[in-house]
PDB file of C-alpha atoms and ligand atoms in Angstrom:
ATOM      1  CA  MET A   1      41.288 -30.646  16.503  1.00  0.00           C
ATOM      2  CA  THR A   2      42.847 -27.842  18.533  1.00  0.00           C
ATOM      3  CA  ALA A   3      43.826 -25.080  16.155  1.00  0.00           C
ATOM      4  CA  ILE A   4      41.893 -21.777  16.195  1.00  0.00           C
ATOM      5  CA  ILE A   5      41.624 -20.202  12.864  1.00  0.00           C
ATOM      6  CA  HIS A   6      40.987 -16.481  12.395  1.00  0.00           C
ATOM      7  CA  GLN A   7      40.169 -15.307   8.870  1.00  0.00           C
ATOM      8  CA  PHE A   8      39.974 -11.699   7.883  1.00  0.00           C
ATOM      9  CA  ALA A   9      39.829  -9.493   4.798  1.00  0.00           C
ATOM     10  CA  VAL A  10      43.023  -7.916   3.300  1.00  0.00           C
ATOM     11  CA  GLY A  11      42.354  -5.304   0.705  1.00  0.00           C
ATOM     12  CA  ALA A  12      39.495  -5.928  -1.782  1.00  0.00           C
ATOM     13  CA  ASP A  13      39.503  -9.655  -2.105  1.00  0.00           C
ATOM     14  CA  ASN A  14      42.602 -11.206  -0.439  1.00  0.00           C
ATOM     15  CA  PHE A  15      42.126 -13.186   2.773  1.00  0.00           C
ATOM     16  CA  GLY A  16      44.438 -13.097   5.711  1.00  0.00           C
ATOM     17  CA  VAL A  17      44.401 -16.165   8.018  1.00  0.00           C
ATOM     18  CA  LEU A  18      45.979 -16.608  11.369  1.00  0.00           C
ATOM     19  CA  VAL A  19      46.378 -20.085  12.862  1.00  0.00           C
ATOM     20  CA  HIS A  20      46.692 -20.272  16.575  1.00  0.00           C
ATOM     21  CA  ASP A  21      47.693 -23.168  18.818  1.00  0.00           C
ATOM     22  CA  PRO A  22      46.303 -22.581  22.226  1.00  0.00           C
ATOM     23  CA  SER A  23      48.497 -25.283  23.914  1.00  0.00           C
ATOM     24  CA  THR A  24      51.704 -23.279  23.024  1.00  0.00           C
ATOM     25  CA  GLY A  25      50.509 -19.882  22.022  1.00  0.00           C
ATOM     26  CA  ALA A  26      52.267 -20.239  18.750  1.00  0.00           C
ATOM     27  CA  THR A  27      50.522 -18.246  15.862  1.00  0.00           C
ATOM     28  CA  ALA A  28      51.118 -18.376  12.117  1.00  0.00           C
ATOM     29  CA  SER A  29      50.007 -16.004   9.438  1.00  0.00           C
ATOM     30  CA  ILE A  30      49.368 -17.709   6.189  1.00  0.00           C
ATOM     31  CA  ASP A  31      50.942 -15.339   3.577  1.00  0.00           C
ATOM     32  CA  ALA A  32      51.747 -11.747   4.339  1.00  0.00           C
ATOM     33  CA  GLY A  33      50.210  -9.440   1.759  1.00  0.00           C
ATOM     34  CA  ASP A  34      49.567  -6.372   3.924  1.00  0.00           C
ATOM     35  CA  GLU A  35      50.908  -5.431   7.318  1.00  0.00           C
ATOM     36  CA  ALA A  36      48.181  -3.331   8.919  1.00  0.00           C
ATOM     37  CA  PRO A  37      45.400  -5.894   8.752  1.00  0.00           C
ATOM     38  CA  ILE A  38      47.677  -8.597  10.055  1.00  0.00           C
ATOM     39  CA  LEU A  39      48.797  -6.499  13.009  1.00  0.00           C
ATOM     40  CA  ALA A  40      45.070  -5.581  13.597  1.00  0.00           C
ATOM     41  CA  ALA A  41      44.027  -9.138  13.582  1.00  0.00           C
ATOM     42  CA  LEU A  42      46.854 -10.129  16.013  1.00  0.00           C
ATOM     43  CA  GLY A  43      45.881  -7.269  18.349  1.00  0.00           C
ATOM     44  CA  HIS A  44      42.194  -8.126  18.163  1.00  0.00           C
ATOM     45  CA  LYS A  45      42.848 -11.837  19.053  1.00  0.00           C
ATOM     46  CA  GLY A  46      45.688 -11.008  21.604  1.00  0.00           C
ATOM     47  CA  TRP A  47      47.934 -13.435  19.768  1.00  0.00           C
ATOM     48  CA  THR A  48      51.766 -13.188  19.315  1.00  0.00           C
ATOM     49  CA  LEU A  49      52.984 -13.889  15.793  1.00  0.00           C
ATOM     50  CA  THR A  50      55.574 -16.789  15.820  1.00  0.00           C
ATOM     51  CA  ASP A  51      55.525 -17.949  12.187  1.00  0.00           C
ATOM     52  CA  ILE A  52      54.825 -16.819   8.634  1.00  0.00           C
ATOM     53  CA  LEU A  53      53.989 -19.557   6.156  1.00  0.00           C
ATOM     54  CA  ILE A  54      54.208 -18.449   2.483  1.00  0.00           C
ATOM     55  CA  THR A  55      52.482 -20.270  -0.267  1.00  0.00           C
ATOM     56  CA  HIS A  56      54.077 -18.409  -3.253  1.00  0.00           C
ATOM     57  CA  HIS A  57      55.962 -15.314  -4.236  1.00  0.00           C
ATOM     58  CA  HIS A  58      53.255 -13.088  -5.723  1.00  0.00           C
ATOM     59  CA  SER A  59      53.348  -9.518  -4.134  1.00  0.00           C
ATOM     60  CA  ASP A  60      49.795  -9.699  -2.708  1.00  0.00           C
ATOM     61  CA  HIS A  61      51.074 -12.707  -0.616  1.00  0.00           C
ATOM     62  CA  ILE A  62      54.479 -11.432   0.401  1.00  0.00           C
ATOM     63  CA  ALA A  63      54.530  -7.602   0.201  1.00  0.00           C
ATOM     64  CA  ALA A  64      54.433  -7.182   4.062  1.00  0.00           C
ATOM     65  CA  LEU A  65      56.832 -10.075   4.804  1.00  0.00           C
ATOM     66  CA  SER A  66      60.035  -8.127   5.457  1.00  0.00           C
ATOM     67  CA  GLN A  67      58.236  -5.495   7.554  1.00  0.00           C
ATOM     68  CA  LEU A  68      56.436  -8.047   9.585  1.00  0.00           C
ATOM     69  CA  LYS A  69      59.492 -10.073  10.328  1.00  0.00           C
ATOM     70  CA  ALA A  70      61.584  -7.006  11.157  1.00  0.00           C
ATOM     71  CA  ARG A  71      58.799  -5.866  13.491  1.00  0.00           C
ATOM     72  CA  LEU A  72      57.813  -9.131  15.118  1.00  0.00           C
ATOM     73  CA  GLY A  73      60.754 -11.540  14.513  1.00  0.00           C
ATOM     74  CA  ALA A  74      58.547 -14.383  13.280  1.00  0.00           C
ATOM     75  CA  ARG A  75      60.117 -17.451  11.583  1.00  0.00           C
ATOM     76  CA  VAL A  76      59.477 -17.433   7.763  1.00  0.00           C
ATOM     77  CA  VAL A  77      58.575 -20.643   6.129  1.00  0.00           C
ATOM     78  CA  ALA A  78      58.534 -20.564   2.309  1.00  0.00           C
ATOM     79  CA  PRO A  79      58.898 -22.655  -0.775  1.00  0.00           C
ATOM     80  CA  ARG A  80      62.523 -23.716  -1.510  1.00  0.00           C
ATOM     81  CA  ALA A  81      61.963 -23.256  -5.265  1.00  0.00           C
ATOM     82  CA  ASP A  82      61.237 -19.497  -4.606  1.00  0.00           C
ATOM     83  CA  ARG A  83      64.313 -18.866  -2.479  1.00  0.00           C
ATOM     84  CA  HIS A  84      65.554 -16.373  -5.177  1.00  0.00           C
ATOM     85  CA  ARG A  85      62.346 -14.232  -5.144  1.00  0.00           C
ATOM     86  CA  ILE A  86      61.110 -14.480  -1.558  1.00  0.00           C
ATOM     87  CA  PRO A  87      63.047 -12.353   1.017  1.00  0.00           C
ATOM     88  CA  ASP A  88      63.917 -13.488   4.623  1.00  0.00           C
ATOM     89  CA  ILE A  89      63.238 -17.113   4.491  1.00  0.00           C
ATOM     90  CA  ASP A  90      64.229 -19.003   7.529  1.00  0.00           C
ATOM     91  CA  VAL A  91      63.052 -22.402   6.635  1.00  0.00           C
ATOM     92  CA  ALA A  92      62.770 -23.376   2.940  1.00  0.00           C
ATOM     93  CA  VAL A  93      60.368 -26.212   2.294  1.00  0.00           C
ATOM     94  CA  GLY A  94      59.417 -28.500  -0.529  1.00  0.00           C
ATOM     95  CA  GLU A  95      57.273 -31.781  -1.052  1.00  0.00           C
ATOM     96  CA  GLY A  96      56.841 -33.872   1.972  1.00  0.00           C
ATOM     97  CA  ASP A  97      58.505 -31.532   4.358  1.00  0.00           C
ATOM     98  CA  HIS A  98      56.771 -31.189   7.795  1.00  0.00           C
ATOM     99  CA  ILE A  99      56.693 -28.023   9.737  1.00  0.00           C
ATOM    100  CA  GLN A 100      55.283 -27.271  13.125  1.00  0.00           C
ATOM    101  CA  VAL A 101      53.328 -24.227  14.368  1.00  0.00           C
ATOM    102  CA  GLY A 102      53.559 -24.934  18.052  1.00  0.00           C
ATOM    103  CA  SER A 103      52.167 -28.424  18.318  1.00  0.00           C
ATOM    104  CA  ILE A 104      50.332 -28.371  15.001  1.00  0.00           C
ATOM    105  CA  ASP A 105      51.971 -30.259  12.261  1.00  0.00           C
ATOM    106  CA  PHE A 106      51.706 -29.245   8.595  1.00  0.00           C
ATOM    107  CA  LEU A 107      52.796 -31.270   5.581  1.00  0.00           C
ATOM    108  CA  THR A 108      54.135 -29.318   2.662  1.00  0.00           C
ATOM    109  CA  ILE A 109      52.489 -30.273  -0.716  1.00  0.00           C
ATOM    110  CA  GLU A 110      54.141 -28.830  -3.754  1.00  0.00           C
ATOM    111  CA  THR A 111      51.263 -27.526  -6.016  1.00  0.00           C
ATOM    112  CA  PRO A 112      52.738 -25.918  -9.159  1.00  0.00           C
ATOM    113  CA  GLY A 113      50.703 -24.480 -11.780  1.00  0.00           C
ATOM    114  CA  HIS A 114      49.697 -20.873 -10.660  1.00  0.00           C
ATOM    115  CA  THR A 115      53.525 -20.316 -10.085  1.00  0.00           C
ATOM    116  CA  SER A 116      56.286 -22.854 -10.368  1.00  0.00           C
ATOM    117  CA  GLY A 117      57.152 -22.748  -6.755  1.00  0.00           C
ATOM    118  CA  HIS A 118      53.615 -22.737  -5.214  1.00  0.00           C
ATOM    119  CA  VAL A 119      53.181 -24.916  -2.134  1.00  0.00           C
ATOM    120  CA  SER A 120      50.164 -25.734   0.007  1.00  0.00           C
ATOM    121  CA  PHE A 121      50.118 -26.543   3.727  1.00  0.00           C
ATOM    122  CA  TYR A 122      48.020 -29.411   4.968  1.00  0.00           C
ATOM    123  CA  SER A 123      47.357 -30.660   8.495  1.00  0.00           C
ATOM    124  CA  ALA A 124      45.744 -34.100   8.549  1.00  0.00           C
ATOM    125  CA  ALA A 125      45.008 -33.988  12.327  1.00  0.00           C
ATOM    126  CA  GLU A 126      43.389 -30.639  12.034  1.00  0.00           C
ATOM    127  CA  LYS A 127      41.547 -31.336   8.668  1.00  0.00           C
ATOM    128  CA  LEU A 128      43.018 -28.080   7.477  1.00  0.00           C
ATOM    129  CA  LEU A 129      44.329 -27.061   4.008  1.00  0.00           C
ATOM    130  CA  PHE A 130      45.885 -23.757   3.076  1.00  0.00           C
ATOM    131  CA  ALA A 131      45.958 -23.788  -0.710  1.00  0.00           C
ATOM    132  CA  GLY A 132      47.021 -20.214  -1.541  1.00  0.00           C
ATOM    133  CA  ASP A 133      46.185 -19.456  -5.096  1.00  0.00           C
ATOM    134  CA  THR A 134      45.973 -23.143  -6.409  1.00  0.00           C
ATOM    135  CA  LEU A 135      42.452 -24.158  -5.436  1.00  0.00           C
ATOM    136  CA  PHE A 136      39.743 -21.528  -4.889  1.00  0.00           C
ATOM    137  CA  SER A 137      36.127 -22.016  -3.832  1.00  0.00           C
ATOM    138  CA  LEU A 138      34.541 -22.884  -7.174  1.00  0.00           C
ATOM    139  CA  GLY A 139      37.726 -21.984  -9.060  1.00  0.00           C
ATOM    140  CA  CYS A 140      41.372 -22.352  -9.381  1.00  0.00           C
ATOM    141  CA  GLY A 141      44.419 -20.032  -9.868  1.00  0.00           C
ATOM    142  CA  ARG A 142      45.423 -18.753 -13.304  1.00  0.00           C
ATOM    143  CA  LEU A 143      48.330 -20.559 -15.007  1.00  0.00           C
ATOM    144  CA  PHE A 144      50.943 -17.913 -14.791  1.00  0.00           C
ATOM    145  CA  GLU A 145      53.892 -20.182 -14.771  1.00  0.00           C
ATOM    146  CA  GLY A 146      52.824 -23.752 -15.095  1.00  0.00           C
ATOM    147  CA  THR A 147      51.190 -26.026 -17.685  1.00  0.00           C
ATOM    148  CA  ALA A 148      47.589 -27.287 -17.557  1.00  0.00           C
ATOM    149  CA  GLN A 149      49.040 -30.713 -16.764  1.00  0.00           C
ATOM    150  CA  GLN A 150      50.898 -29.382 -13.736  1.00  0.00           C
ATOM    151  CA  MET A 151      47.908 -27.586 -12.418  1.00  0.00           C
ATOM    152  CA  TRP A 152      45.615 -30.534 -12.998  1.00  0.00           C
ATOM    153  CA  THR A 153      48.116 -32.798 -11.179  1.00  0.00           C
ATOM    154  CA  SER A 154      48.182 -30.278  -8.263  1.00  0.00           C
ATOM    155  CA  LEU A 155      44.403 -29.890  -8.099  1.00  0.00           C
ATOM    156  CA  SER A 156      43.945 -33.720  -8.307  1.00  0.00           C
ATOM    157  CA  ARG A 157      46.379 -34.034  -5.421  1.00  0.00           C
ATOM    158  CA  LEU A 158      44.368 -31.689  -3.263  1.00  0.00           C
ATOM    159  CA  ALA A 159      41.086 -33.257  -4.297  1.00  0.00           C
ATOM    160  CA  SER A 160      42.458 -36.694  -2.969  1.00  0.00           C
ATOM    161  CA  LEU A 161      42.542 -35.263   0.606  1.00  0.00           C
ATOM    162  CA  PRO A 162      39.670 -36.237   2.853  1.00  0.00           C
ATOM    163  CA  ASP A 163      36.253 -34.649   2.024  1.00  0.00           C
ATOM    164  CA  ASP A 164      35.988 -32.970   5.410  1.00  0.00           C
ATOM    165  CA  THR A 165      39.326 -31.176   5.032  1.00  0.00           C
ATOM    166  CA  ARG A 166      38.575 -27.397   5.571  1.00  0.00           C
ATOM    167  CA  LEU A 167      39.819 -25.336   2.572  1.00  0.00           C
ATOM    168  CA  TYR A 168      41.237 -21.830   3.096  1.00  0.00           C
ATOM    169  CA  CYS A 169      42.635 -20.038   0.179  1.00  0.00           C
ATOM    170  CA  GLY A 170      44.190 -16.622  -0.893  1.00  0.00           C
ATOM    171  CA  HIS A 171      40.960 -14.916  -2.287  1.00  0.00           C
ATOM    172  CA  GLU A 172      37.280 -14.368  -1.858  1.00  0.00           C
ATOM    173  CA  TYR A 173      36.343 -15.087  -5.576  1.00  0.00           C
ATOM    174  CA  THR A 174      33.443 -17.482  -4.975  1.00  0.00           C
ATOM    175  CA  LEU A 175      30.643 -15.356  -6.528  1.00  0.00           C
ATOM    176  CA  SER A 176      32.709 -14.390  -9.552  1.00  0.00           C
ATOM    177  CA  ASN A 177      33.805 -18.018  -9.937  1.00  0.00           C
ATOM    178  CA  ALA A 178      30.252 -19.099  -9.568  1.00  0.00           C
ATOM    179  CA  LYS A 179      29.027 -17.252 -12.695  1.00  0.00           C
ATOM    180  CA  PHE A 180      31.605 -19.170 -14.654  1.00  0.00           C
ATOM    181  CA  ALA A 181      30.899 -22.469 -12.956  1.00  0.00           C
ATOM    182  CA  VAL A 182      27.123 -22.512 -13.566  1.00  0.00           C
ATOM    183  CA  LYS A 183      27.607 -21.808 -17.392  1.00  0.00           C
ATOM    184  CA  PHE A 184      29.480 -25.051 -17.703  1.00  0.00           C
ATOM    185  CA  ASP A 185      27.811 -27.215 -15.103  1.00  0.00           C
ATOM    186  CA  SER A 186      24.277 -25.843 -15.291  1.00  0.00           C
ATOM    187  CA  ASP A 187      22.557 -29.043 -14.179  1.00  0.00           C
ATOM    188  CA  ASN A 188      24.563 -29.485 -11.082  1.00  0.00           C
ATOM    189  CA  ALA A 189      22.045 -28.999  -8.192  1.00  0.00           C
ATOM    190  CA  ALA A 190      24.700 -28.934  -5.506  1.00  0.00           C
ATOM    191  CA  LEU A 191      26.440 -26.082  -7.356  1.00  0.00           C
ATOM    192  CA  ARG A 192      23.109 -24.056  -7.560  1.00  0.00           C
ATOM    193  CA  ALA A 193      22.567 -24.601  -3.769  1.00  0.00           C
ATOM    194  CA  ARG A 194      26.083 -23.391  -2.953  1.00  0.00           C
ATOM    195  CA  ILE A 195      25.696 -20.326  -5.049  1.00  0.00           C
ATOM    196  CA  ALA A 196      22.490 -19.458  -3.369  1.00  0.00           C
ATOM    197  CA  GLU A 197      24.299 -19.973   0.028  1.00  0.00           C
ATOM    198  CA  ALA A 198      27.311 -17.780  -1.075  1.00  0.00           C
ATOM    199  CA  GLU A 199      25.038 -15.033  -2.261  1.00  0.00           C
ATOM    200  CA  ALA A 200      23.305 -15.020   1.131  1.00  0.00           C
ATOM    201  CA  LEU A 201      26.609 -14.916   2.954  1.00  0.00           C
ATOM    202  CA  ARG A 202      28.021 -12.111   0.925  1.00  0.00           C
ATOM    203  CA  ALA A 203      24.786 -10.165   1.217  1.00  0.00           C
ATOM    204  CA  LYS A 204      25.361 -10.050   4.871  1.00  0.00           C
ATOM    205  CA  GLY A 205      29.012  -9.267   4.528  1.00  0.00           C
ATOM    206  CA  ALA A 206      30.144 -12.774   5.603  1.00  0.00           C
ATOM    207  CA  PHE A 207      32.927 -14.715   3.960  1.00  0.00           C
ATOM    208  CA  THR A 208      32.176 -17.773   1.784  1.00  0.00           C
ATOM    209  CA  LEU A 209      35.275 -19.525   3.024  1.00  0.00           C
ATOM    210  CA  PRO A 210      36.448 -21.893   4.509  1.00  0.00           C
ATOM    211  CA  SER A 211      34.960 -24.506   1.952  1.00  0.00           C
ATOM    212  CA  THR A 212      35.742 -28.168   2.186  1.00  0.00           C
ATOM    213  CA  ILE A 213      37.397 -30.558  -0.108  1.00  0.00           C
ATOM    214  CA  GLY A 214      34.124 -32.524  -0.299  1.00  0.00           C
ATOM    215  CA  LYS A 215      32.064 -29.398  -1.381  1.00  0.00           C
ATOM    216  CA  GLU A 216      34.628 -28.511  -3.986  1.00  0.00           C
ATOM    217  CA  LYS A 217      34.564 -32.066  -5.478  1.00  0.00           C
ATOM    218  CA  GLN A 218      30.833 -31.601  -5.926  1.00  0.00           C
ATOM    219  CA  THR A 219      30.800 -28.116  -7.263  1.00  0.00           C
ATOM    220  CA  ASN A 220      34.086 -26.813  -8.526  1.00  0.00           C
ATOM    221  CA  PRO A 221      34.166 -27.295 -12.348  1.00  0.00           C
ATOM    222  CA  PHE A 222      37.940 -27.434 -12.323  1.00  0.00           C
ATOM    223  CA  LEU A 223      37.857 -30.524 -10.011  1.00  0.00           C
ATOM    224  CA  ARG A 224      35.069 -32.042 -12.148  1.00  0.00           C
ATOM    225  CA  ALA A 225      36.878 -32.064 -15.492  1.00  0.00           C
ATOM    226  CA  ALA A 226      36.438 -35.926 -15.543  1.00  0.00           C
ATOM    227  CA  GLU A 227      32.698 -35.633 -15.340  1.00  0.00           C
ATOM    228  CA  PRO A 228      30.995 -36.198 -18.739  1.00  0.00           C
ATOM    229  CA  GLY A 229      28.733 -33.093 -18.377  1.00  0.00           C
ATOM    230  CA  LEU A 230      31.879 -30.882 -18.297  1.00  0.00           C
ATOM    231  CA  ALA A 231      33.408 -32.587 -21.328  1.00  0.00           C
ATOM    232  CA  SER A 232      30.232 -31.930 -23.287  1.00  0.00           C
ATOM    233  CA  ALA A 233      30.026 -28.300 -21.990  1.00  0.00           C
ATOM    234  CA  VAL A 234      33.453 -27.565 -23.497  1.00  0.00           C
ATOM    235  CA  GLY A 235      32.759 -29.631 -26.675  1.00  0.00           C
ATOM    236  CA  LEU A 236      35.341 -32.223 -25.870  1.00  0.00           C
ATOM    237  CA  VAL A 237      33.491 -35.567 -25.315  1.00  0.00           C
ATOM    238  CA  GLY A 238      35.955 -38.422 -25.169  1.00  0.00           C
ATOM    239  CA  TYR A 239      39.018 -36.280 -24.263  1.00  0.00           C
ATOM    240  CA  LYS A 240      41.139 -36.791 -21.298  1.00  0.00           C
ATOM    241  CA  PRO A 241      40.250 -34.900 -18.116  1.00  0.00           C
ATOM    242  CA  VAL A 242      43.420 -32.771 -18.293  1.00  0.00           C
ATOM    243  CA  GLU A 243      42.359 -31.618 -21.747  1.00  0.00           C
ATOM    244  CA  ILE A 244      38.904 -30.823 -20.345  1.00  0.00           C
ATOM    245  CA  PHE A 245      40.657 -28.872 -17.541  1.00  0.00           C
ATOM    246  CA  ALA A 246      42.785 -26.996 -19.959  1.00  0.00           C
ATOM    247  CA  ALA A 247      39.824 -25.980 -22.008  1.00  0.00           C
ATOM    248  CA  LEU A 248      37.842 -24.801 -18.890  1.00  0.00           C
ATOM    249  CA  ARG A 249      40.915 -22.770 -17.724  1.00  0.00           C
ATOM    250  CA  GLU A 250      41.294 -21.282 -21.081  1.00  0.00           C
ATOM    251  CA  ALA A 251      37.593 -20.422 -21.196  1.00  0.00           C
ATOM    252  CA  LYS A 252      37.858 -18.618 -17.901  1.00  0.00           C
ATOM    253  CA  ASN A 253      40.843 -16.467 -18.780  1.00  0.00           C
TER     254      ASN A 253
HETATM  255 ZN1   ZN B   1      49.118 -15.578  -6.817  1.00  0.00          ZN
HETATM  256 FE1   FE B   2      46.873 -13.995  -4.967  1.00  0.00          FE
END
């Protein structure tokens, strides 16, 4: 693993993330919601922006895209399905497309559900996943443009990645998600331990991310819809996991 990751706060609860390849000097920003904190992070690290990888079209992820590209000339990689609503795209990507940030390879995984065009970027070699607003720590994105089936398929796909994959996402929602999770999965000791850990991190002003796919599979109720305890918590024993998932997502709205 060679990539250096720098995660920083953008506004109240968005994350900015820079990925830096020391062997080539290439640096990517994952999403571009607000220009000032991204410029500050680049300056702080002494890195030059070369690429901007966009997960989806929501304004808290693209509002600074045009300014940043005009200022720094970075290459913009974004979902092909969102061509009509994301400006300044240089490389449009979809399922199975690989893109490089310097020498670091990322696979594009289409993860519709939060939005219809949403993609996630995955590096197997770096054990790194940028899931945008699809998978959160202890939660998942709202279904703005997709069905429960689409989101369940997207989440199941991400859950199938190796357990030690580091998960970065668009928002610091862990503690508010935890309140929901513990209501529906109250006997889960791993969840209670994670909540205690997250509370301690937030109390000292630290981030609760990255998480890992392995931790999320143990503690995220939206990935645990196939567990009998979750089915009974939503009163749907014997129903399919996607139906349990849909009920959980509905209950969280
Ligand atoms: Zn969003
Ligand atoms: Fe967002």
